[in-house]
């Protein structure tokens, strides 16, 4: 199968390319890149995708998704979650280990990879647990997890609260050159909090989670990263204080990286006034001061990657009182458009910077052989329309779940087609 | 009748305009007259059904709504459950849909979760919902009866100064009163231990004090809040003894206040903890007036919410 993507503006931040080029895909790889038909080759391609006036870029890489399989297939499966990814232009996703059973041993990793191979629409990179059962007590068999295909470890929604365990996890994971991802949150400070502690929580009387609850763990972990020399990655950073600490750590030359979710740069805690449980997530939506800090950190590169923290929940679990609702929202199908609308149109990032935060940067920090369009690379490609406006309609999502706070939003920038390993896995109709 | 009232629900003071608050207070004046009669039954809400749906224990609020409904000839049904919807096994949504099928005219809900009445109001399309307290968010009927009581005592609201003292962090009474008093042109101060003063209160236009003495010095109203034992376990204050010593309202402290200051408390009071018995039972205490006026306010609200439509049909 040979596919030619013709006449598009190719943006490949990994190789510093931004030019109108044709892209030829052959046998699942990028076979040629060149201007004005030069890449066409012979025999003629089986399929030509017209990309005139569109942007052709590496498929997006999401460092943080929850596919819920095994265990909660009523929320999402590897099949549906990867289709949601494809719709959003993502060609590789890192699947978090908080499944049931927890991905804390190689048989679960193997199950996820096997299922992804058979039913997945995009590449799935499993993330193993740091500790057995995500309990924060004993290290999981990280060596075997890595051997089975895990690209990082994380106890995900459960922060590693014990500094000694975290230190040993960093040391141990360091042997395999993989990052230790922390959901940074001091659980004692969070208590029964269910939104950001600020003016809005004061008005609503909802128990607040102070910004310091995140930064305290980030600060501790940065000290441990310094002690161990290992790679520490902060999941979904959300506060000005954490960002300040990460910026300092990077300036010091420590191996510290971080990601931010679209909702943490797109909306503030004001949204909670609706009492919609789709505004409840962990970390919580923060106030304007923090959102501005997140944007500044995207701009200056303190934040390496945009990751969705795609967290499907069933409607019945979310249609409850705010306090009782589970944390999390889905994000794969709105991430790029939110980046375009909020960051690029909002002049926080250039288009090329946005694409880098979705492709080359996440791939680089997790050592994934993805996020680029060089000849010989896997043909993982997204074709996007930058100007097209569309209205988010959760009912049409490929995800099994509907829990998004962006339903009904008018966004700019739409994913037209997604190609994974040379196969078209998503194509917008019309 | 019920001119000017357009809302289906009463969910919080924050949604209301000053005109709407005045309308409720004025309506309650005529209701209080009914309550003072020998025979208190009027037929206004005959054939109407009011359901009290209480997910938290409550004596005075539930009883107050029940009496208010009965005096107006409504059929009042009480559903009390100590368990939250989650542990009970039926979601609030399903409870709401079930109630809807029974065609009540008003559902009065108290719930430990902020926003629960709003969730219910979104489900009950043909039924009015009254918030009788949602978590630490709002308790609008309490604030309305407090305003009514103050207006009765002072003849006006605008320009008065009130101090609310105690656990502001966990108090829905404090929140609703802050919003209500401000809307009616009053100045509001709050005082309490730093651990019980939520952040950014000043940005709500409230003056914040960490000691009781300066807060009560020249105010017209002192509103004391109940302090809960469980806050001690949460580390918010060391002992009730120290709390009482630092923030309790006693005769000694009252000397520094205005001579005719009005003393209020939403109840139930902890005698000798946040308020000394001599103060609670003293000449300027309006604590029992508050309870009495609660009936008039709740009659007014039931009338405005459930009676309006019947009146239009006539």
Tab-separated table of N, CA, C and O in Angstrom, chain A residues 196-199 201-207 210-211 273-275 289 315 319-324, chain B residues 14 85-86 92-93 111-116 118-119 136-137 170 175 179 198-201 203-204:
chain	number	residue	atom	x	y	z
A	196	UNK	N	-10.246	23.348	43.463
A	196	UNK	CA	-9.136	24.234	43.826
A	196	UNK	C	-9.535	25.150	44.982
A	196	UNK	O	-10.646	25.692	44.990
A	197	UNK	N	-8.626	25.299	45.942
A	197	UNK	CA	-8.912	26.224	47.037
A	197	UNK	C	-8.621	27.644	46.574
A	197	UNK	O	-7.487	27.988	46.248
A	198	UNK	N	-9.665	28.461	46.528
A	198	UNK	CA	-9.501	29.834	46.067
A	198	UNK	C	-10.792	30.595	46.279
A	198	UNK	O	-11.661	30.162	47.051
A	199	UNK	N	-10.911	31.708	45.589
A	199	UNK	CA	-12.101	32.532	45.762
A	199	UNK	C	-13.377	31.738	45.440
A	199	UNK	O	-14.384	31.852	46.140
A	201	UNK	N	-13.944	28.454	45.578
A	201	UNK	CA	-14.291	27.453	46.607
A	201	UNK	C	-14.836	28.149	47.852
A	201	UNK	O	-15.716	27.620	48.534
A	202	UNK	N	-14.314	29.323	48.137
A	202	UNK	CA	-14.828	30.087	49.274
A	202	UNK	C	-16.285	30.467	49.048
A	202	UNK	O	-17.116	30.360	49.936
A	203	UNK	N	-16.580	30.887	47.821
A	203	UNK	CA	-17.967	31.261	47.499
A	203	UNK	C	-18.901	30.058	47.528
A	203	UNK	O	-20.027	30.140	48.014
A	204	UNK	N	-18.435	28.941	46.992
A	204	UNK	CA	-19.318	27.787	46.843
A	204	UNK	C	-19.380	26.926	48.091
A	204	UNK	O	-20.277	26.098	48.233
A	205	UNK	N	-18.406	27.088	48.974
A	205	UNK	CA	-18.402	26.245	50.170
A	205	UNK	C	-17.984	24.816	49.876
A	205	UNK	O	-18.250	23.924	50.664
A	206	UNK	N	-17.340	24.611	48.731
A	206	UNK	CA	-16.814	23.284	48.417
A	206	UNK	C	-15.411	23.189	49.001
A	206	UNK	O	-14.625	24.133	48.899
A	207	UNK	N	-15.107	22.059	49.637
A	207	UNK	CA	-13.799	21.898	50.258
A	207	UNK	C	-12.696	22.082	49.222
A	207	UNK	O	-12.720	21.478	48.153
A	210	UNK	N	-5.557	23.044	48.189
A	210	UNK	CA	-4.649	24.171	47.963
A	210	UNK	C	-3.611	23.858	46.887
A	210	UNK	O	-3.236	22.699	46.703
A	211	UNK	N	-3.172	24.886	46.196
A	211	UNK	CA	-2.147	24.715	45.170
A	211	UNK	C	-0.895	24.093	45.784
A	211	UNK	O	-0.195	23.303	45.148
A	273	UNK	N	-18.656	26.614	39.075
A	273	UNK	CA	-19.904	27.252	39.515
A	273	UNK	C	-21.139	26.622	38.880
A	273	UNK	O	-22.246	26.780	39.389
A	274	UNK	N	-20.948	25.928	37.780
A	274	UNK	CA	-22.071	25.229	37.142
A	274	UNK	C	-22.446	23.976	37.925
A	274	UNK	O	-23.489	23.390	37.682
A	275	UNK	N	-21.599	23.547	38.850
A	275	UNK	CA	-21.730	22.270	39.563
A	275	UNK	C	-21.689	21.081	38.618
A	275	UNK	O	-22.036	19.965	38.995
A	289	UNK	N	-4.561	32.846	37.976
A	289	UNK	CA	-3.123	33.009	38.210
A	289	UNK	C	-2.358	31.759	37.772
A	289	UNK	O	-1.301	31.842	37.151
A	315	UNK	N	-21.760	7.819	32.341
A	315	UNK	CA	-22.686	8.913	32.622
A	315	UNK	C	-23.262	8.774	34.021
A	315	UNK	O	-23.329	9.736	34.784
A	319	UNK	N	-23.266	11.629	36.830
A	319	UNK	CA	-24.531	12.342	37.080
A	319	UNK	C	-24.907	12.261	38.551
A	319	UNK	O	-25.970	11.753	38.917
A	320	UNK	N	-24.022	12.732	39.394
A	320	UNK	CA	-24.251	12.674	40.840
A	320	UNK	C	-23.843	14.012	41.446
A	320	UNK	O	-23.424	14.922	40.733
A	321	UNK	N	-23.954	14.114	42.770
A	321	UNK	CA	-23.543	15.313	43.464
A	321	UNK	C	-22.046	15.543	43.220
A	321	UNK	O	-21.278	14.592	43.106
A	322	UNK	N	-21.649	16.801	43.193
A	322	UNK	CA	-20.266	17.155	42.873
A	322	UNK	C	-19.276	16.410	43.761
A	322	UNK	O	-18.291	15.844	43.281
A	323	UNK	N	-19.537	16.407	45.069
A	323	UNK	CA	-18.618	15.760	46.007
A	323	UNK	C	-18.453	14.269	45.744
A	323	UNK	O	-17.406	13.698	46.006
A	324	UNK	N	-19.521	13.630	45.265
A	324	UNK	CA	-19.495	12.179	45.086
A	324	UNK	C	-18.932	11.755	43.740
A	324	UNK	O	-18.667	10.574	43.535
B	14	UNK	N	-27.397	33.886	46.335
B	14	UNK	CA	-26.546	34.501	45.321
B	14	UNK	C	-27.280	34.750	44.011
B	14	UNK	O	-26.948	35.676	43.284
B	85	UNK	N	-26.881	9.584	49.040
B	85	UNK	CA	-27.456	8.835	47.928
B	85	UNK	C	-26.553	7.679	47.528
B	85	UNK	O	-27.034	6.618	47.159
B	86	UNK	N	-25.256	7.895	47.627
B	86	UNK	CA	-24.335	6.870	47.138
B	86	UNK	C	-24.432	5.606	47.980
B	86	UNK	O	-24.601	4.506	47.470
B	92	UNK	N	-29.307	10.381	43.564
B	92	UNK	CA	-30.190	11.534	43.735
B	92	UNK	C	-31.033	11.729	42.476
B	92	UNK	O	-32.200	12.100	42.544
B	93	UNK	N	-30.421	11.445	41.329
B	93	UNK	CA	-31.154	11.586	40.077
B	93	UNK	C	-32.378	10.660	40.060
B	93	UNK	O	-33.479	11.071	39.721
B	111	UNK	N	-29.044	18.576	51.912
B	111	UNK	CA	-28.081	17.556	51.489
B	111	UNK	C	-26.684	18.002	51.897
B	111	UNK	O	-26.391	19.198	51.897
B	112	UNK	N	-25.845	17.031	52.210
B	112	UNK	CA	-24.483	17.372	52.623
B	112	UNK	C	-23.610	17.796	51.451
B	112	UNK	O	-22.541	18.363	51.644
B	113	UNK	N	-24.046	17.530	50.224
B	113	UNK	CA	-23.218	17.859	49.062
B	113	UNK	C	-23.616	19.204	48.475
B	113	UNK	O	-24.788	19.447	48.191
B	114	UNK	N	-22.631	20.046	48.284
B	114	UNK	CA	-22.851	21.326	47.617
B	114	UNK	C	-23.424	21.061	46.223
B	114	UNK	O	-22.954	20.185	45.509
B	115	UNK	N	-24.451	21.812	45.867
B	115	UNK	CA	-24.996	21.701	44.510
B	115	UNK	C	-26.066	20.629	44.353
B	115	UNK	O	-26.661	20.516	43.278
B	116	UNK	N	-26.325	19.846	45.407
B	116	UNK	CA	-27.342	18.790	45.285
B	116	UNK	C	-28.719	19.375	44.918
B	116	UNK	O	-29.416	18.815	44.064
B	118	UNK	N	-29.317	21.965	43.181
B	118	UNK	CA	-29.231	22.410	41.789
B	118	UNK	C	-29.381	21.216	40.853
B	118	UNK	O	-30.040	21.299	39.814
B	119	UNK	N	-28.747	20.103	41.249
B	119	UNK	CA	-28.874	18.869	40.475
B	119	UNK	C	-30.336	18.429	40.438
B	119	UNK	O	-30.886	18.100	39.383
B	136	UNK	N	-21.610	23.190	52.711
B	136	UNK	CA	-21.197	24.464	53.298
B	136	UNK	C	-21.518	25.614	52.355
B	136	UNK	O	-20.976	26.699	52.480
B	137	UNK	N	-22.390	25.365	51.399
B	137	UNK	CA	-22.654	26.346	50.356
B	137	UNK	C	-23.675	27.396	50.785
B	137	UNK	O	-23.319	28.482	51.189
B	170	UNK	N	-16.982	26.296	57.261
B	170	UNK	CA	-17.951	25.213	57.056
B	170	UNK	C	-19.397	25.688	57.101
B	170	UNK	O	-20.309	24.870	57.118
B	175	UNK	N	-22.328	31.915	54.575
B	175	UNK	CA	-22.282	32.276	53.156
B	175	UNK	C	-23.575	32.940	52.705
B	175	UNK	O	-23.575	34.001	52.101
B	179	UNK	N	-23.967	36.946	51.448
B	179	UNK	CA	-24.566	37.369	50.169
B	179	UNK	C	-25.826	38.205	50.413
B	179	UNK	O	-26.039	39.240	49.786
B	198	UNK	N	-12.103	30.891	55.443
B	198	UNK	CA	-11.630	30.506	54.126
B	198	UNK	C	-10.856	31.652	53.479
B	198	UNK	O	-11.074	32.820	53.813
B	199	UNK	N	-9.957	31.306	52.591
B	199	UNK	CA	-9.132	32.318	51.958
B	199	UNK	C	-9.977	33.181	51.009
B	199	UNK	O	-11.011	32.757	50.526
B	200	UNK	N	-9.486	34.366	50.783
B	200	UNK	CA	-10.102	35.312	49.821
B	200	UNK	C	-11.462	35.829	50.249
B	200	UNK	O	-12.194	36.367	49.433
B	201	UNK	N	-11.804	35.682	51.527
B	201	UNK	CA	-13.073	36.246	51.991
B	201	UNK	C	-13.122	37.748	51.740
B	201	UNK	O	-14.171	38.307	51.407
B	203	UNK	N	-12.074	39.303	49.329
B	203	UNK	CA	-12.451	39.601	47.947
B	203	UNK	C	-13.951	39.475	47.727
B	203	UNK	O	-14.472	39.843	46.664
B	204	UNK	N	-14.667	38.960	48.709
B	204	UNK	CA	-16.134	38.972	48.644
B	204	UNK	C	-16.675	40.280	49.229
B	204	UNK	O	-17.884	40.451	49.370
